[in-house]
Amino acid sequence: MSDNLTSRKIHPRNLTARADRWVRGNPVTTRPESGVDNCYPGLEFDQRNLEKRFLPGLEFEFHLGGVPPLLRAVDDGRAGRALPFRPTDFGGNPADALFLWAVFGTFGAAAGPVGRVERFGGQASGLWAWRALHDLEPGPVAVLLAHMTEEGGIDLEPATNLTAEAALLDGNDVAGRDEEERLTFAVIAGTRCDYLVDGVINPAIYAAGDLTRSLCAPWQYDFTDCGCFYWASNKPDLVAVDEGAPQIYNFQRMRRGEGEERPVAEVLADRAGLLTIRGWDDRDPDSSNRILNHRELINDWQRLSPVFEATEARAFTPHAPTELPPGRILSRAEVLKRLRYLATVEHSLMVEYLYAYYSVAAPRIAPDAAGAARRNYDVARSVLSVAIDEMRHFRWVNEMLRELGQPLELGRVEEFQDLDGDGRFIPHSFGLKALSAARLDWFIEVEKPSARVDPALGQDTIDGLYTRLMLSIRQSGEFTDDERARLTHLVKLIIDEGLDHFTRFSSVKATLAGAPGDWLRPGFADAPLPLPDGHPAKAAEIVADRAYGTVLTTLGFVFSASNRRTGDLLQAARFAMYALDDAAHEAIAQGGAPLFTTPAPGAVVAAAGARGAAATPAAMLEQAIVAPMQAALADLRARGGAATVASMQRHYDRLVAEMAPLLQ
Amino acid sequence: MTVAHAFRSPVGAHVLLVDGSRIFDVDEATFAACARGDLPEALRDDGRPPFVTDEPLRPDSLRALSLTIAQGCNMSCGYCYADEGRFGAHARLMPAEVARRAAETFLARVPPGRDAVLGFMGGEPFLNAPVLRATTRHAARIARDRGVRLRFSVTTNATLLQEDDVALLGAHPFSVAVSLDGDRATNDRQRRLRGGRNAYDRILAGIDRLARATPRPRHLSLRATVTPRSGRLRDMLDAMLALKADAAGFAPVLVSPDPAQAFEAGDFQRFLAEMIDCGEQAKAVLLAGGRSRFSNFETALLEIHRGSHRPYPCGAAAGYASVGAEGDLYACHRAIGDPRFAIGSIDRGPDQAARERFLAERHVLRQAPCRDCWARFLCGGGCHQEVLARGRVGCDYVRGWLDFCLAAYAELSVRIPDFFADAEGHSATHSPEGAS
């Protein structure tokens, strides 16, 4: 069975399969092997429910501690025959309850399956019985059911007992009755139910909700039934306590000291500092002084307030958006200045991220197997994806500048600046560094959302700068409605993506947390200097620099084009970036590194400005983009980089072909 | 009933659900069950509305129109379906007025903001170069005024290109398909200029001018026509890829005035083996991080990735039509003059009833062997013109090639997912193939 469990899968591959309205394949929760094994009674379903129908026609309850499994229901239909019970056997009187005292069948054991009778009662009750039945192998099985004595045991007359034991071993359906026709015992035989079909829990045996029935669920049991204290992974394990009583677990240690216990709700509200202490139940003025008890959680969970924007409230009241105090609103001139500054920041960050990306010892093609190479590949891709986003931010900031009638900004900044002169900025010198743990921490720091920064003490993050820009544009009277709509939209996009960058870098950090520090390319230097002439990688280094210049020149065209064409142009600009990527990898392969040397001041804008001079856009692109590369490429070709040169040449051809018609 | 096709790749076992062309990775037990036609419930579509029904398409306005501006050719390829461009009749050129009105009536019906393609076919279209140039400029003006995003395509043998033709093909968004039958030996054996002179050097010179042009055409592809007498495909492909084109691919001859040049059922086995040989080479290039530029293969990969599922092989009579020299509309450029493909004229406009009739008759679920074939929604029933002329002689080949491409897709989508991520959102540039 275990082979079956681990081999079954259906995974959607192409787009129509992925977009299928009925998602094909089974959700992981239907697969028992996906369960978290060290959790009782289970995360995906309550494991105690798994064996409750181990014999077709009978349903047991394993939830009662200290007693054998309780017979909960009988079903002739499921048994496929009339079971030897009468309606009067189940009178509803506690004394009528039938328990499972013995099972005859084949049980799994270390040395192989063994046919034997397993008996329950006394110590062998509750979960012990469930565990024993879990080992019951497929095949014939018979069970002995009988009432429980007041002492908690089974007590059959000797003759009756003999009959019952014989029936158990013979595997016959038998109902023993006394002179008053009252049921004394029942033996029911059958075939052990296989609860899986094709590796998946059999829906013919378990209806929806059967297995999760008694699972800990928020607002239902609120984890009071959680048999362990498994908070670290899936369970936000807030255990309800009775009013006035100490908490159940107290971190699993003895309490120290005396003192009155404060209600948990009050403590939480106090700590949040923002919430007024409010009762969970409007109709109960005292409810603010205590938290729900177990019974209330089950019966009255729906009386709890819903949560709007992380706050419990009876109704949703939209509140005024955050506003800047008048003294903090930036003037139009200041907004322009900051946008220009932020364009240089985005560009500098992009270069830092790209260099970090190249520093990771990752293969260019995703490796199959899990392992260090695959991990490095994933890490590099994450960093690259953020670099690509920064390119987009760089574009959006330039679009905003253009919207406001300003020239482009394609430069880089070298240091973070204290824009307000209040000392609240992150001191940082931009430069090329490999993706060390410290470097990653810096990436996380700079992308941190401003809401996580203490407004009184923390530094202005990038997010904070954009937030202030957005609010200023919104509140300032110096912008037209059109400008305001367009600019706030773009700033909002950048802010939202910044949060995503923070998350992605944080997850890179988590990925590398256990790694032995071997993810970097050996010898990949921080702050690399240009190689001396004659170095084998010199030609590749120069090509990489020129390719970076191409990217900037291309972006110059993209940013200066009309809105309608920016998207298409950016697609064309991707070919410049592919060429840069080829060049950077070639430089690395030859023992160098991409330097991202800033082209001579004005060169890029001058190239973009050369548009009018050439006869056609294509001729102009040739002149501005392709021609400056040729000598460097020829040099690289001579130095054994022919494959890279061919690939770059193709990217340049595509670049010109895609872009020329768009510039007409 | 849900129909599945189980196939294997180097990365595991897979199932193609024929309806909707959905591909799933599955385990061995599910694979075995699907292979014997016993689909597990999780893969069955019981009670769901199907992706493709037998209801014929009700066509909307045309989105692509080709003008057969020259029903004649300066070459004499024995296999040409167009009978050296004459389509069985006398050679003739489309008058400028017909081409102009065709473009006008076509573009007048394309909603503003939509994409449209105007193609030039032959024969050899550049035999009528003045009309080609004038029509292109005129159509580009109309499209700009109407806000239609118009692209152009042309299929040519590249032997007649003049300087201003090359400039035109770069200045407007043209996809240029050049017919070239691979290497020199094969090409010169199969295709000669009228009078018997070799054409290879002239074609290469034409390709070189297109590739070097600034601006150059947006897409430049090479298309080799394959006959049973062609040389080894791998050699042909390598010869084509050595040129500066964006893509190169093959088309086997099924219908030819010279039966000896058309594929018979028995020829396909070798053809399939050689196509797979080329496909394997292309796959290796992709795995190494490059672009294979083998268009049959890359197009197949992207269509499979999209889950392309169509009850027709192409856009004929639906979004596409072709205009003959006199201004009659046909469902396909390969069937100019064939009354079975007639769907109106540029003066009266597309004949809606004729288009609907054509689409009703040609629906793949109405084709006897097709409706039970697992490849029906990938293949669409085969080229209309070939099927009506020859029947379906290459089905085993089509299935064999698709099987190879499905497996290659499964493998590549695991090993180089970025290739497909990059392609999402971009549709491949297709130019209608044609004579020349």
CSV table of C-alpha atoms in Angstrom, one decimal, chain A residues 4 7-18 20-26 198 203 365-368 374 377 381 568 571 574 578 616 618-619 622 649-650 653-654 656-658 660-662 664, chain B residues 17 20-27 29-30 40-46 48-49 51 171 214-218 244 246 287-289 293 304-307 309 409-410 413-416 418 422 424 426:
chain,number,residue,atom,x,y,z
A,4,ASN,CA,0.8,3.0,-4.0
A,7,SER,CA,3.5,6.9,-6.5
A,8,ARG,CA,0.1,8.4,-7.4
A,9,LYS,CA,0.1,11.8,-8.9
A,10,ILE,CA,-1.6,14.0,-11.4
A,11,HIS,CA,0.1,17.3,-12.1
A,12,PRO,CA,-1.1,19.8,-14.7
A,13,ARG,CA,1.6,20.8,-17.1
A,14,ASN,CA,0.5,23.0,-20.0
A,15,LEU,CA,-1.6,26.2,-19.9
A,16,THR,CA,-5.0,24.6,-20.6
A,17,ALA,CA,-4.4,22.0,-18.0
A,18,ARG,CA,-3.4,24.6,-15.5
A,20,ASP,CA,-8.8,23.9,-16.2
A,21,ARG,CA,-11.8,25.0,-14.2
A,22,TRP,CA,-11.9,21.7,-12.5
A,23,VAL,CA,-8.4,21.6,-11.3
A,24,ARG,CA,-7.2,18.1,-12.2
A,25,GLY,CA,-5.4,16.0,-9.6
A,26,ASN,CA,-6.1,15.6,-6.0
A,198,ASP,CA,-6.0,4.5,-6.1
A,203,PRO,CA,-15.1,8.8,-1.1
A,365,ILE,CA,19.7,26.0,-16.8
A,366,ALA,CA,17.6,24.7,-13.9
A,367,PRO,CA,19.1,21.5,-12.6
A,368,ASP,CA,16.8,18.6,-12.1
A,374,ARG,CA,19.2,23.8,-7.6
A,377,TYR,CA,19.6,28.5,-9.2
A,381,ARG,CA,16.5,33.6,-10.1
A,568,ASP,CA,6.2,47.3,-27.0
A,571,GLN,CA,9.8,44.2,-25.1
A,574,ARG,CA,14.7,42.9,-23.5
A,578,TYR,CA,19.7,39.3,-23.1
A,616,THR,CA,15.7,56.0,-40.7
A,618,ALA,CA,16.9,51.5,-38.1
A,619,ALA,CA,19.9,53.4,-39.5
A,622,GLU,CA,22.6,50.8,-36.1
A,649,GLN,CA,24.6,39.3,-32.5
A,650,ARG,CA,21.3,37.6,-32.8
A,653,ASP,CA,19.6,41.9,-34.8
A,654,ARG,CA,16.3,41.3,-33.1
A,656,VAL,CA,17.0,46.6,-34.2
A,657,ALA,CA,14.3,44.7,-36.1
A,658,GLU,CA,11.8,45.0,-33.2
A,660,ALA,CA,13.0,50.2,-35.7
A,661,PRO,CA,9.3,50.1,-36.7
A,662,LEU,CA,8.2,51.3,-33.3
A,664,GLN,CA,8.7,55.6,-36.8
B,17,LEU,CA,-6.6,14.9,-22.6
B,20,GLY,CA,-8.8,21.0,-24.6
B,21,SER,CA,-5.3,19.6,-25.2
B,22,ARG,CA,-4.6,19.5,-21.5
B,23,ILE,CA,-1.4,17.8,-20.5
B,24,PHE,CA,-0.9,16.2,-17.1
B,25,ASP,CA,2.1,14.5,-15.6
B,26,VAL,CA,1.0,11.2,-14.1
B,27,ASP,CA,2.4,8.3,-12.2
B,29,ALA,CA,-0.3,3.4,-12.5
B,30,THR,CA,-2.4,6.3,-13.9
B,40,PRO,CA,-9.3,7.5,-13.3
B,41,GLU,CA,-12.2,9.6,-12.2
B,42,ALA,CA,-9.9,12.6,-11.5
B,43,LEU,CA,-9.1,12.8,-15.2
B,44,ARG,CA,-12.6,12.2,-16.5
B,45,ASP,CA,-14.8,15.1,-17.8
B,46,ASP,CA,-18.1,13.4,-16.9
B,48,ARG,CA,-18.8,18.8,-18.0
B,49,PRO,CA,-19.4,20.9,-21.1
B,51,PHE,CA,-14.1,22.4,-24.9
B,171,ALA,CA,10.0,49.9,-43.5
B,214,THR,CA,18.4,48.3,-42.2
B,215,PRO,CA,15.8,48.2,-41.2
B,216,ARG,CA,15.4,44.6,-41.9
B,217,PRO,CA,12.0,42.7,-42.0
B,218,ARG,CA,10.6,42.0,-38.6
B,244,LYS,CA,21.0,34.9,-41.1
B,246,ASP,CA,15.1,34.0,-37.7
B,287,LEU,CA,18.6,22.8,-23.5
B,288,ALA,CA,22.0,24.5,-23.9
B,289,GLY,CA,20.3,27.8,-23.5
B,293,ARG,CA,15.2,28.5,-34.9
B,304,ILE,CA,1.3,22.5,-27.2
B,305,HIS,CA,2.3,24.8,-24.3
B,306,ARG,CA,-0.8,27.0,-25.0
B,307,GLY,CA,-2.9,23.9,-25.1
B,309,HIS,CA,-7.2,22.9,-29.5
B,409,TYR,CA,7.5,19.7,-24.6
B,410,ALA,CA,7.1,17.8,-21.4
B,413,SER,CA,9.0,22.6,-19.9
B,414,VAL,CA,10.6,20.9,-16.9
B,415,ARG,CA,14.2,21.7,-17.8
B,416,ILE,CA,13.9,25.2,-19.3
B,418,ASP,CA,11.8,30.2,-18.9
B,422,ASP,CA,9.1,34.2,-22.2
B,424,GLU,CA,3.6,33.6,-22.9
B,426,HIS,CA,3.7,36.6,-27.3
